[in-house]
mmCIF file of C-alpha atoms in Angstrom:
data_model
loop_
_atom_site.group_PDB
_atom_site.id
_atom_site.type_symbol
_atom_site.label_atom_id
_atom_site.label_comp_id
_atom_site.label_asym_id
_atom_site.label_seq_id
_atom_site.Cartn_x
_atom_site.Cartn_y
_atom_site.Cartn_z
ATOM 1 C CA MET A 154 -63.671 63.384 67.565
ATOM 2 C CA ARG A 155 -64.449 63.818 71.261
ATOM 3 C CA THR A 156 -66.953 61.680 73.115
ATOM 4 C CA LEU A 157 -69.745 62.920 75.368
ATOM 5 C CA ALA A 158 -69.822 61.507 78.878
ATOM 6 C CA LEU A 159 -73.032 59.994 80.270
ATOM 7 C CA THR A 160 -75.119 61.377 83.113
ATOM 8 C CA ALA A 161 -74.344 60.546 86.714
ATOM 9 C CA ALA A 162 -77.666 58.712 86.946
ATOM 10 C CA ALA A 163 -76.053 55.966 84.897
ATOM 11 C CA LEU A 164 -73.624 55.011 87.669
ATOM 12 C CA LEU A 165 -73.989 51.459 88.890
ATOM 13 C CA THR A 166 -72.050 51.901 92.101
ATOM 14 C CA PRO A 167 -71.568 54.763 94.560
ATOM 15 C CA LEU A 168 -68.199 56.459 94.426
ATOM 16 C CA VAL A 169 -66.388 58.639 96.934
ATOM 17 C CA ALA A 170 -67.896 62.028 97.761
ATOM 18 C CA ALA A 171 -67.622 64.628 95.030
ATOM 19 C CA ALA A 172 -65.120 67.439 94.985
ATOM 20 C CA PRO A 173 -66.354 71.041 95.108
ATOM 21 C CA VAL A 174 -68.105 72.181 91.953
ATOM 22 C CA HIS A 175 -65.671 73.614 89.417
ATOM 23 C CA ALA A 176 -66.087 77.127 88.014
ATOM 24 C CA ASP A 177 -67.896 75.765 84.920
ATOM 25 C CA SER A 178 -70.259 73.664 87.113
ATOM 26 C CA THR A 179 -68.465 70.443 86.272
ATOM 27 C CA ARG A 180 -67.799 68.178 89.239
ATOM 28 C CA TRP A 181 -66.126 64.834 89.754
ATOM 29 C CA VAL A 182 -65.608 62.061 92.260
ATOM 30 C CA HIS A 183 -62.627 60.007 93.389
ATOM 31 C CA SER A 184 -62.910 56.590 91.821
ATOM 32 C CA CYS A 185 -61.182 54.902 94.790
ATOM 33 C CA ALA A 186 -61.586 55.581 98.481
ATOM 34 C CA ALA A 187 -58.690 56.909 100.526
ATOM 35 C CA PRO A 188 -56.763 54.100 102.246
ATOM 36 C CA THR A 189 -57.841 53.285 105.787
ATOM 37 C CA ARG A 190 -54.770 51.185 106.640
ATOM 38 C CA ALA A 191 -51.062 51.850 106.507
ATOM 39 C CA ASP A 192 -49.191 50.650 103.425
ATOM 40 C CA THR A 193 -52.363 50.562 101.348
ATOM 41 C CA ALA A 194 -52.596 52.459 98.071
ATOM 42 C CA THR A 195 -55.420 54.392 96.495
ATOM 43 C CA CYS A 196 -55.890 54.999 92.796
ATOM 44 C CA ASN A 197 -55.591 58.528 91.441
ATOM 45 C CA ALA A 198 -58.544 58.477 89.030
ATOM 46 C CA LEU A 199 -61.223 61.180 89.112
ATOM 47 C CA ARG A 200 -64.468 60.603 87.204
ATOM 48 C CA VAL A 201 -66.613 63.476 86.020
ATOM 49 C CA VAL A 202 -70.241 63.167 87.124
ATOM 50 C CA GLY A 203 -71.526 66.589 86.065
ATOM 51 C CA GLY A 204 -72.905 69.726 87.625
ATOM 52 C CA SER A 205 -76.038 71.106 86.062
ATOM 53 C CA ALA A 206 -77.427 68.924 83.295
ATOM 54 C CA GLY A 207 -76.504 71.384 80.562
ATOM 55 C CA ALA A 208 -72.939 71.869 81.737
ATOM 56 C CA PHE A 209 -72.467 68.122 82.119
ATOM 57 C CA ALA A 210 -73.834 67.332 78.677
ATOM 58 C CA ALA A 211 -71.315 69.766 77.194
ATOM 59 C CA GLN A 212 -68.330 68.289 79.062
ATOM 60 C CA GLN A 213 -66.274 66.279 76.592
ATOM 61 C CA GLY A 214 -63.177 64.158 76.943
ATOM 62 C CA TYR A 215 -60.049 64.295 74.843
ATOM 63 C CA GLY A 216 -59.532 61.336 72.536
ATOM 64 C CA PRO A 217 -56.358 59.900 71.006
ATOM 65 C CA ALA A 218 -56.074 62.446 68.192
ATOM 66 C CA ASP A 219 -56.362 65.316 70.689
ATOM 67 C CA LEU A 220 -53.662 63.903 72.951
ATOM 68 C CA ARG A 221 -51.278 63.147 70.102
ATOM 69 C CA SER A 222 -51.807 66.656 68.731
ATOM 70 C CA ALA A 223 -51.174 68.249 72.110
ATOM 71 C CA TYR A 224 -47.950 66.320 72.643
ATOM 72 C CA GLY A 225 -46.586 66.084 69.094
ATOM 73 C CA LEU A 226 -46.727 62.295 68.994
ATOM 74 C CA PRO A 227 -47.001 59.935 66.003
ATOM 75 C CA ALA A 228 -50.375 58.399 65.208
ATOM 76 C CA ASP A 229 -49.464 54.729 64.851
ATOM 77 C CA GLY A 230 -46.624 53.958 67.252
ATOM 78 C CA GLY A 231 -45.750 51.298 69.770
ATOM 79 C CA ALA A 232 -45.124 48.293 67.526
ATOM 80 C CA GLY A 233 -42.787 45.739 69.101
ATOM 81 C CA THR A 234 -43.276 46.986 72.667
ATOM 82 C CA THR A 235 -45.157 45.632 75.669
ATOM 83 C CA ILE A 236 -46.645 48.123 78.104
ATOM 84 C CA ALA A 237 -47.838 46.856 81.477
ATOM 85 C CA VAL A 238 -50.665 48.354 83.504
ATOM 86 C CA VAL A 239 -50.591 47.378 87.184
ATOM 87 C CA ASP A 240 -53.755 47.853 89.246
ATOM 88 C CA ALA A 241 -55.570 46.263 92.183
ATOM 89 C CA TYR A 242 -58.462 43.821 91.873
ATOM 90 C CA ASP A 243 -60.184 42.640 88.704
ATOM 91 C CA ASN A 244 -62.024 44.543 86.024
ATOM 92 C CA PRO A 245 -63.831 41.681 84.253
ATOM 93 C CA LYS A 246 -64.912 44.016 81.451
ATOM 94 C CA ALA A 247 -61.439 45.449 80.827
ATOM 95 C CA GLU A 248 -60.782 43.795 77.476
ATOM 96 C CA ALA A 249 -64.308 44.253 76.141
ATOM 97 C CA ASP A 250 -64.492 47.921 77.152
ATOM 98 C CA LEU A 251 -61.071 48.576 75.692
ATOM 99 C CA GLY A 252 -62.322 47.058 72.448
ATOM 100 C CA VAL A 253 -65.168 49.588 72.319
ATOM 101 C CA TYR A 254 -62.779 52.463 73.028
ATOM 102 C CA ARG A 255 -60.302 51.404 70.356
ATOM 103 C CA SER A 256 -62.976 50.688 67.756
ATOM 104 C CA HIS A 257 -64.628 54.052 68.361
ATOM 105 C CA TYR A 258 -61.401 55.912 67.692
ATOM 106 C CA GLY A 259 -60.272 53.755 64.785
ATOM 107 C CA LEU A 260 -57.403 52.127 66.679
ATOM 108 C CA PRO A 261 -56.351 48.565 65.794
ATOM 109 C CA ALA A 262 -57.986 45.787 67.800
ATOM 110 C CA CYS A 263 -56.057 44.529 70.831
ATOM 111 C CA THR A 264 -57.423 41.200 72.036
ATOM 112 C CA THR A 265 -56.349 38.092 73.882
ATOM 113 C CA ALA A 266 -57.205 35.994 70.832
ATOM 114 C CA GLY A 267 -54.987 38.163 68.647
ATOM 115 C CA GLY A 268 -52.037 38.011 71.041
ATOM 116 C CA CYS A 269 -52.126 41.730 71.833
ATOM 117 C CA PHE A 270 -53.885 41.743 75.230
ATOM 118 C CA ARG A 271 -53.007 39.610 78.257
ATOM 119 C CA LYS A 272 -54.434 39.680 81.781
ATOM 120 C CA VAL A 273 -52.736 37.894 84.698
ATOM 121 C CA ASP A 274 -52.818 37.867 88.479
ATOM 122 C CA GLN A 275 -49.998 39.307 90.587
ATOM 123 C CA ARG A 276 -48.049 36.045 90.287
ATOM 124 C CA GLY A 277 -48.402 35.882 86.514
ATOM 125 C CA GLY A 278 -51.076 33.188 86.611
ATOM 126 C CA ASN A 279 -54.826 32.888 86.142
ATOM 127 C CA ARG A 280 -56.052 33.204 89.738
ATOM 128 C CA ILE A 281 -57.656 36.537 88.942
ATOM 129 C CA PRO A 282 -58.667 38.521 92.053
ATOM 130 C CA ARG A 283 -62.201 39.521 92.922
ATOM 131 C CA GLY A 284 -63.798 42.318 90.986
ATOM 132 C CA ASP A 285 -63.909 45.862 92.314
ATOM 133 C CA THR A 286 -66.001 48.509 90.564
ATOM 134 C CA SER A 287 -64.004 51.413 92.011
ATOM 135 C CA TRP A 288 -60.614 50.193 90.805
ATOM 136 C CA ALA A 289 -62.242 49.135 87.514
ATOM 137 C CA GLY A 290 -62.460 52.776 86.486
ATOM 138 C CA GLU A 291 -58.742 53.140 87.095
ATOM 139 C CA THR A 292 -57.998 50.105 84.946
ATOM 140 C CA ALA A 293 -60.248 51.324 82.131
ATOM 141 C CA LEU A 294 -58.559 54.742 82.216
ATOM 142 C CA ASP A 295 -55.035 53.301 82.188
ATOM 143 C CA LEU A 296 -55.686 50.957 79.269
ATOM 144 C CA ALA A 297 -57.396 53.695 77.281
ATOM 145 C CA MET A 298 -54.520 56.153 77.710
ATOM 146 C CA VAL A 299 -51.845 53.616 76.789
ATOM 147 C CA SER A 300 -53.899 52.690 73.727
ATOM 148 C CA ALA A 301 -54.375 56.342 72.741
ATOM 149 C CA ILE A 302 -50.641 57.053 72.718
ATOM 150 C CA ALA A 303 -49.164 53.704 71.606
ATOM 151 C CA PRO A 304 -51.918 51.903 69.654
ATOM 152 C CA ARG A 305 -49.572 49.236 68.225
ATOM 153 C CA ALA A 306 -48.150 48.168 71.588
ATOM 154 C CA LYS A 307 -49.064 44.904 73.285
ATOM 155 C CA LEU A 308 -50.859 45.377 76.602
ATOM 156 C CA LEU A 309 -50.196 43.407 79.785
ATOM 157 C CA LEU A 310 -52.701 43.935 82.603
ATOM 158 C CA VAL A 311 -51.429 42.671 85.965
ATOM 159 C CA GLU A 312 -54.102 42.647 88.675
ATOM 160 C CA ALA A 313 -52.978 42.571 92.297
ATOM 161 C CA ASP A 314 -54.927 40.625 94.915
ATOM 162 C CA SER A 315 -55.445 43.787 96.953
ATOM 163 C CA ALA A 316 -54.433 47.427 97.167
ATOM 164 C CA SER A 317 -51.635 46.765 99.642
ATOM 165 C CA VAL A 318 -48.287 48.132 98.513
ATOM 166 C CA SER A 319 -46.766 44.653 98.871
ATOM 167 C CA ASP A 320 -49.373 43.038 96.578
ATOM 168 C CA LEU A 321 -49.162 45.853 94.035
ATOM 169 C CA GLY A 322 -45.369 45.765 94.233
ATOM 170 C CA THR A 323 -45.393 42.022 93.600
ATOM 171 C CA ALA A 324 -47.506 42.739 90.529
ATOM 172 C CA VAL A 325 -44.894 45.252 89.332
ATOM 173 C CA ASN A 326 -42.174 42.615 89.669
ATOM 174 C CA THR A 327 -44.351 40.188 87.721
ATOM 175 C CA ALA A 328 -44.905 42.694 84.928
ATOM 176 C CA VAL A 329 -41.152 43.125 84.521
ATOM 177 C CA SER A 330 -40.492 39.385 84.727
ATOM 178 C CA LEU A 331 -43.007 38.850 81.904
ATOM 179 C CA GLY A 332 -41.044 41.158 79.636
ATOM 180 C CA ALA A 333 -42.633 44.578 79.995
ATOM 181 C CA LYS A 334 -40.094 47.380 79.519
ATOM 182 C CA TYR A 335 -42.729 50.016 80.302
ATOM 183 C CA VAL A 336 -44.913 49.915 83.417
ATOM 184 C CA SER A 337 -47.726 52.340 84.242
ATOM 185 C CA ILE A 338 -48.615 52.936 87.908
ATOM 186 C CA SER A 339 -51.563 55.202 88.699
ATOM 187 C CA TRP A 340 -51.765 54.659 92.448
ATOM 188 C CA GLY A 341 -49.898 55.666 95.557
ATOM 189 C CA ALA A 342 -49.780 55.681 99.340
ATOM 190 C CA PRO A 343 -48.477 58.080 101.981
ATOM 191 C CA GLU A 344 -44.713 57.926 102.200
ATOM 192 C CA ASN A 345 -43.637 56.245 105.462
ATOM 193 C CA SER A 346 -40.733 54.433 107.095
ATOM 194 C CA ASN A 347 -41.261 51.383 104.881
ATOM 195 C CA ALA A 348 -40.634 53.347 101.667
ATOM 196 C CA ALA A 349 -36.947 52.415 101.314
ATOM 197 C CA THR A 350 -37.671 48.710 101.824
ATOM 198 C CA TYR A 351 -40.522 48.727 99.334
ATOM 199 C CA ASP A 352 -38.430 50.695 96.851
ATOM 200 C CA LYS A 353 -35.652 48.110 96.931
ATOM 201 C CA SER A 354 -38.054 45.161 96.772
ATOM 202 C CA TYR A 355 -40.447 46.297 94.046
ATOM 203 C CA PHE A 356 -39.397 49.399 92.138
ATOM 204 C CA THR A 357 -35.686 49.025 91.417
ATOM 205 C CA HIS A 358 -35.618 47.746 87.833
ATOM 206 C CA PRO A 359 -32.740 49.249 85.791
ATOM 207 C CA GLY A 360 -33.509 49.527 82.103
ATOM 208 C CA VAL A 361 -37.277 49.523 82.708
ATOM 209 C CA VAL A 362 -39.575 52.539 82.556
ATOM 210 C CA ILE A 363 -41.854 52.787 85.601
ATOM 211 C CA ALA A 364 -44.098 55.833 85.229
ATOM 212 C CA VAL A 365 -45.900 56.722 88.471
ATOM 213 C CA ALA A 366 -48.715 59.194 89.119
ATOM 214 C CA SER A 367 -47.582 61.884 91.555
ATOM 215 C CA GLY A 368 -50.999 62.006 93.277
ATOM 216 C CA ASP A 369 -54.111 64.168 93.308
ATOM 217 C CA ALA A 370 -54.150 65.792 96.762
ATOM 218 C CA GLY A 371 -52.076 68.856 95.930
ATOM 219 C CA TYR A 372 -48.786 69.776 97.565
ATOM 220 C CA GLY A 373 -47.169 66.797 99.290
ATOM 221 C CA VAL A 374 -45.301 63.617 98.394
ATOM 222 C CA ASN A 375 -46.621 60.100 97.820
ATOM 223 C CA PHE A 376 -44.904 56.748 97.325
ATOM 224 C CA PRO A 377 -43.883 55.177 94.917
ATOM 225 C CA ALA A 378 -43.781 58.509 93.041
ATOM 226 C CA SER A 379 -40.996 59.487 95.450
ATOM 227 C CA SER A 380 -38.849 56.514 94.471
ATOM 228 C CA PRO A 381 -35.588 57.581 92.788
ATOM 229 C CA HIS A 382 -36.025 54.609 90.447
ATOM 230 C CA VAL A 383 -39.270 55.739 88.784
ATOM 231 C CA THR A 384 -40.463 58.582 86.582
ATOM 232 C CA ALA A 385 -42.788 60.692 88.740
ATOM 233 C CA VAL A 386 -45.574 62.187 86.617
ATOM 234 C CA GLY A 387 -47.396 65.378 87.552
ATOM 235 C CA GLY A 388 -50.554 66.818 86.051
ATOM 236 C CA THR A 389 -51.650 69.802 83.988
ATOM 237 C CA THR A 390 -54.736 71.594 82.757
ATOM 238 C CA LEU A 391 -54.695 71.259 78.952
ATOM 239 C CA ARG A 392 -56.653 73.596 76.663
ATOM 240 C CA ARG A 393 -56.692 74.404 72.972
ATOM 241 C CA ASP A 394 -55.516 77.911 72.057
ATOM 242 C CA SER A 395 -54.358 79.986 69.088
ATOM 243 C CA SER A 396 -50.625 79.492 69.649
ATOM 244 C CA ALA A 397 -48.348 77.791 67.138
ATOM 245 C CA ARG A 398 -48.572 74.630 69.233
ATOM 246 C CA GLY A 399 -52.353 74.909 69.323
ATOM 247 C CA TRP A 400 -52.485 74.067 73.030
ATOM 248 C CA SER A 401 -51.604 75.615 76.391
ATOM 249 C CA GLU A 402 -50.947 74.041 79.768
ATOM 250 C CA SER A 403 -50.838 75.157 83.370
ATOM 251 C CA VAL A 404 -50.450 73.415 86.711
ATOM 252 C CA TRP A 405 -53.570 71.444 87.591
ATOM 253 C CA SER A 406 -54.994 72.730 90.864
ATOM 254 C CA THR A 407 -58.687 72.673 91.799
ATOM 255 C CA THR A 408 -58.554 73.424 95.523
ATOM 256 C CA SER A 409 -55.925 73.506 98.260
ATOM 257 C CA THR A 410 -56.462 69.772 98.738
ATOM 258 C CA GLU A 411 -56.925 68.702 95.127
ATOM 259 C CA GLY A 412 -54.466 69.014 92.285
ATOM 260 C CA THR A 413 -51.194 67.554 91.140
ATOM 261 C CA ALA A 414 -48.956 66.420 93.988
ATOM 262 C CA SER A 415 -45.352 67.557 94.324
ATOM 263 C CA GLY A 416 -42.670 68.243 96.869
ATOM 264 C CA CYS A 417 -39.584 66.925 98.609
ATOM 265 C CA SER A 418 -39.358 63.350 99.846
ATOM 266 C CA GLY A 419 -38.858 62.893 103.541
ATOM 267 C CA ARG A 420 -37.415 59.400 103.142
ATOM 268 C CA LEU A 421 -35.721 58.635 99.827
ATOM 269 C CA PRO A 422 -32.418 59.888 98.387
ATOM 270 C CA LYS A 423 -31.959 62.291 95.524
ATOM 271 C CA PRO A 424 -30.879 60.588 92.298
ATOM 272 C CA ALA A 425 -27.667 61.870 90.724
ATOM 273 C CA TRP A 426 -29.474 63.197 87.666
ATOM 274 C CA GLN A 427 -31.747 65.503 89.679
ATOM 275 C CA THR A 428 -29.971 68.732 90.588
ATOM 276 C CA ASP A 429 -32.567 71.179 91.968
ATOM 277 C CA SER A 430 -31.128 72.889 95.019
ATOM 278 C CA GLY A 431 -34.152 73.318 97.292
ATOM 279 C CA CYS A 432 -34.643 69.668 98.220
ATOM 280 C CA PRO A 433 -31.839 67.476 99.601
ATOM 281 C CA ARG A 434 -33.752 64.273 98.781
ATOM 282 C CA ARG A 435 -35.896 63.055 95.881
ATOM 283 C CA THR A 436 -38.046 65.791 94.339
ATOM 284 C CA VAL A 437 -41.422 65.056 92.752
ATOM 285 C CA ALA A 438 -42.242 65.323 89.833
ATOM 286 C CA ASP A 439 -40.061 64.687 86.743
ATOM 287 C CA VAL A 440 -42.472 65.363 83.852
ATOM 288 C CA ALA A 441 -46.218 65.851 83.434
ATOM 289 C CA ALA A 442 -49.256 65.488 81.171
ATOM 290 C CA VAL A 443 -52.956 66.330 81.288
ATOM 291 C CA ALA A 444 -54.695 65.458 84.563
ATOM 292 C CA ASP A 445 -57.347 68.114 85.254
ATOM 293 C CA PRO A 446 -60.803 66.473 85.144
ATOM 294 C CA ALA A 447 -62.182 69.762 83.791
ATOM 295 C CA THR A 448 -60.044 69.153 80.690
ATOM 296 C CA GLY A 449 -60.155 65.384 81.002
ATOM 297 C CA VAL A 450 -60.002 62.363 78.738
ATOM 298 C CA ALA A 451 -62.682 60.061 77.320
ATOM 299 C CA VAL A 452 -62.920 56.533 78.750
ATOM 300 C CA TYR A 453 -65.386 53.707 78.135
ATOM 301 C CA GLN A 454 -66.379 51.751 81.268
ATOM 302 C CA THR A 455 -69.215 49.283 81.899
ATOM 303 C CA TYR A 456 -68.064 47.550 85.094
ATOM 304 C CA GLY A 457 -68.974 50.202 87.647
ATOM 305 C CA GLY A 458 -70.331 52.375 84.844
ATOM 306 C CA ASN A 459 -72.638 52.449 81.857
ATOM 307 C CA GLY A 460 -70.506 53.663 78.956
ATOM 308 C CA TRP A 461 -68.579 56.822 78.143
ATOM 309 C CA TYR A 462 -67.175 59.019 80.896
ATOM 310 C CA VAL A 463 -64.638 61.787 81.283
ATOM 311 C CA TYR A 464 -61.743 61.040 83.635
ATOM 312 C CA GLY A 465 -58.872 63.024 85.066
ATOM 313 C CA GLY A 466 -56.305 62.840 87.838
ATOM 314 C CA THR A 467 -52.634 61.968 87.565
ATOM 315 C CA SER A 468 -53.957 58.496 86.798
ATOM 316 C CA ALA A 469 -54.401 59.873 83.279
ATOM 317 C CA SER A 470 -50.959 61.462 83.003
ATOM 318 C CA ALA A 471 -48.930 58.438 84.164
ATOM 319 C CA PRO A 472 -50.022 56.014 81.393
ATOM 320 C CA ILE A 473 -49.626 58.790 78.815
ATOM 321 C CA ILE A 474 -45.983 59.146 79.839
ATOM 322 C CA ALA A 475 -45.381 55.383 80.035
ATOM 323 C CA ALA A 476 -46.664 55.031 76.474
ATOM 324 C CA THR A 477 -44.625 58.027 75.272
ATOM 325 C CA TYR A 478 -41.476 56.276 76.479
ATOM 326 C CA ALA A 479 -42.555 53.239 74.444
ATOM 327 C CA LEU A 480 -42.706 55.403 71.318
ATOM 328 C CA ALA A 481 -39.147 56.582 71.964
ATOM 329 C CA GLY A 482 -37.497 53.157 71.886
ATOM 330 C CA ALA A 483 -36.242 50.607 74.391
ATOM 331 C CA PRO A 484 -34.197 51.957 77.317
ATOM 332 C CA PRO A 485 -30.568 50.787 77.327
ATOM 333 C CA SER A 486 -29.827 47.883 79.647
ATOM 334 C CA GLY A 487 -29.032 49.069 83.159
ATOM 335 C CA SER A 488 -30.176 52.644 82.482
ATOM 336 C CA SER A 489 -32.300 54.957 84.630
ATOM 337 C CA PRO A 490 -35.117 56.023 82.266
ATOM 338 C CA ALA A 491 -36.274 58.721 84.694
ATOM 339 C CA SER A 492 -33.028 60.537 83.926
ATOM 340 C CA PHE A 493 -33.665 60.777 80.176
ATOM 341 C CA PRO A 494 -35.761 63.994 80.232
ATOM 342 C CA TYR A 495 -33.097 65.713 82.333
ATOM 343 C CA ALA A 496 -30.656 65.241 79.449
ATOM 344 C CA HIS A 497 -33.132 66.745 76.955
ATOM 345 C CA PRO A 498 -35.129 69.486 78.710
ATOM 346 C CA ALA A 499 -35.472 71.553 75.517
ATOM 347 C CA ALA A 500 -37.460 68.672 73.995
ATOM 348 C CA LEU A 501 -40.344 69.269 76.421
ATOM 349 C CA ASN A 502 -43.115 71.849 76.702
ATOM 350 C CA ASP A 503 -42.073 73.920 79.715
ATOM 351 C CA VAL A 504 -45.120 74.640 81.905
ATOM 352 C CA THR A 505 -44.617 78.016 83.588
ATOM 353 C CA VAL A 506 -48.063 78.980 84.935
ATOM 354 C CA GLY A 507 -49.938 77.867 88.041
ATOM 355 C CA SER A 508 -49.409 76.628 91.588
ATOM 356 C CA THR A 509 -50.972 74.286 94.109
ATOM 357 C CA ALA A 510 -50.023 75.950 97.388
ATOM 358 C CA THR A 511 -47.686 78.402 99.097
ATOM 359 C CA CYS A 512 -44.439 76.651 99.943
ATOM 360 C CA ASN A 513 -40.735 77.284 100.516
ATOM 361 C CA PRO A 514 -38.893 77.099 98.230
ATOM 362 C CA ALA A 515 -41.698 78.169 95.929
ATOM 363 C CA TYR A 516 -40.702 76.004 92.955
ATOM 364 C CA LEU A 517 -41.762 72.879 94.829
ATOM 365 C CA CYS A 518 -45.425 73.883 94.415
ATOM 366 C CA THR A 519 -45.344 76.657 91.786
ATOM 367 C CA ALA A 520 -44.567 76.454 88.074
ATOM 368 C CA GLY A 521 -41.764 78.499 86.588
ATOM 369 C CA THR A 522 -39.224 78.495 83.806
ATOM 370 C CA GLY A 523 -37.247 75.271 83.857
ATOM 371 C CA TYR A 524 -37.724 72.653 86.549
ATOM 372 C CA ASP A 525 -40.568 72.865 89.068
ATOM 373 C CA GLY A 526 -42.258 70.357 91.362
ATOM 374 C CA PRO A 527 -45.805 70.236 89.952
ATOM 375 C CA THR A 528 -44.827 69.631 86.317
ATOM 376 C CA GLY A 529 -41.146 68.668 86.523
ATOM 377 C CA LEU A 530 -39.342 69.613 83.346
ATOM 378 C CA GLY A 531 -42.586 69.827 81.353
ATOM 379 C CA THR A 532 -44.814 67.781 79.071
ATOM 380 C CA PRO A 533 -43.992 65.799 75.912
ATOM 381 C CA ALA A 534 -43.143 67.731 72.744
ATOM 382 C CA GLY A 535 -42.515 64.639 70.654
ATOM 383 C CA VAL A 536 -40.461 61.707 71.930
ATOM 384 C CA ALA A 537 -36.899 63.030 71.959
ATOM 385 C CA ALA A 538 -36.879 63.734 75.710
ATOM 386 C CA PHE A 539 -37.720 60.103 76.449
ATOM 387 C CA ARG A 540 -34.774 58.453 74.707
ATOM 388 C CA GLY A 541 -31.718 57.196 76.528
#
């Protein structure tokens, strides 16, 4: 079952200016504003708000069964794992809205009372930050996608005091200290001279999966996706077709300034397990999943919204990948989980169509057989590629 999104008139809060209208008259807005200060992150969530009324009414979001079908994943996985979602500010409706999403799709309840859901501040305590309706959409999207893929997992929501990289990084450290072996990050900032320091302080956690959205601004590199210690997740356009798989994927690209981010880091070293020859430093991305808002996912949101919406952006693909790792089993102690897909490339759906720009070498922005920047080694085809 796929859920209809509500009309844009239902919005409770203004969002960032809409992107150009898509070919099918669907349009969307950035849930979070672009950062105005250095070392401040923005979320990578895009919310569909419609084009013409008819086209908008027909726009539907993929639900859990669709995503599991597309990626060959089991229907009832995640038991015994804890997946952390790290975002800025508070979504006071996060648990309640997640309950509606899970109930609608027949997923088991995940509540604080039942011991499945936990929300903490960036220090692991109860000094929850102020609410923010823009980041609330990001949080709702992240929790929905983790639930869709790993419905039996426990969920840990860590809310940073602000969108500064240092506050969000502190929240990542807290998530790991509280026992999460899988962390979903759907935000990023321009890579700058502080990247190496931040990487060492907040994102170097051997034996822990940290799945990071590559970004939504097309060709170019963001941090922490460029960290050699995380799994950088690109985005695709996902459509049903008549193939044996039943689905096809291409690089997500809407305009020259909107689509899945990729490229060569200007600051951070290349990890030993990454061997592409056209970038002497860290290359983004490693793997990918659906991110195109025109083929987006269903999310239920009432803080900053009035119910069901369709979302996209690499904010959707990152939690999908974090949860897929959780289905594959715990990473070995001291391991680099980002390296796992490189040992099992045949266990992924290779995305070979689409580009986001013209670049040199071309694979950094154009899909092709084997590794490419926009989609890495490909998208999940079961869980084998995500085991250590």
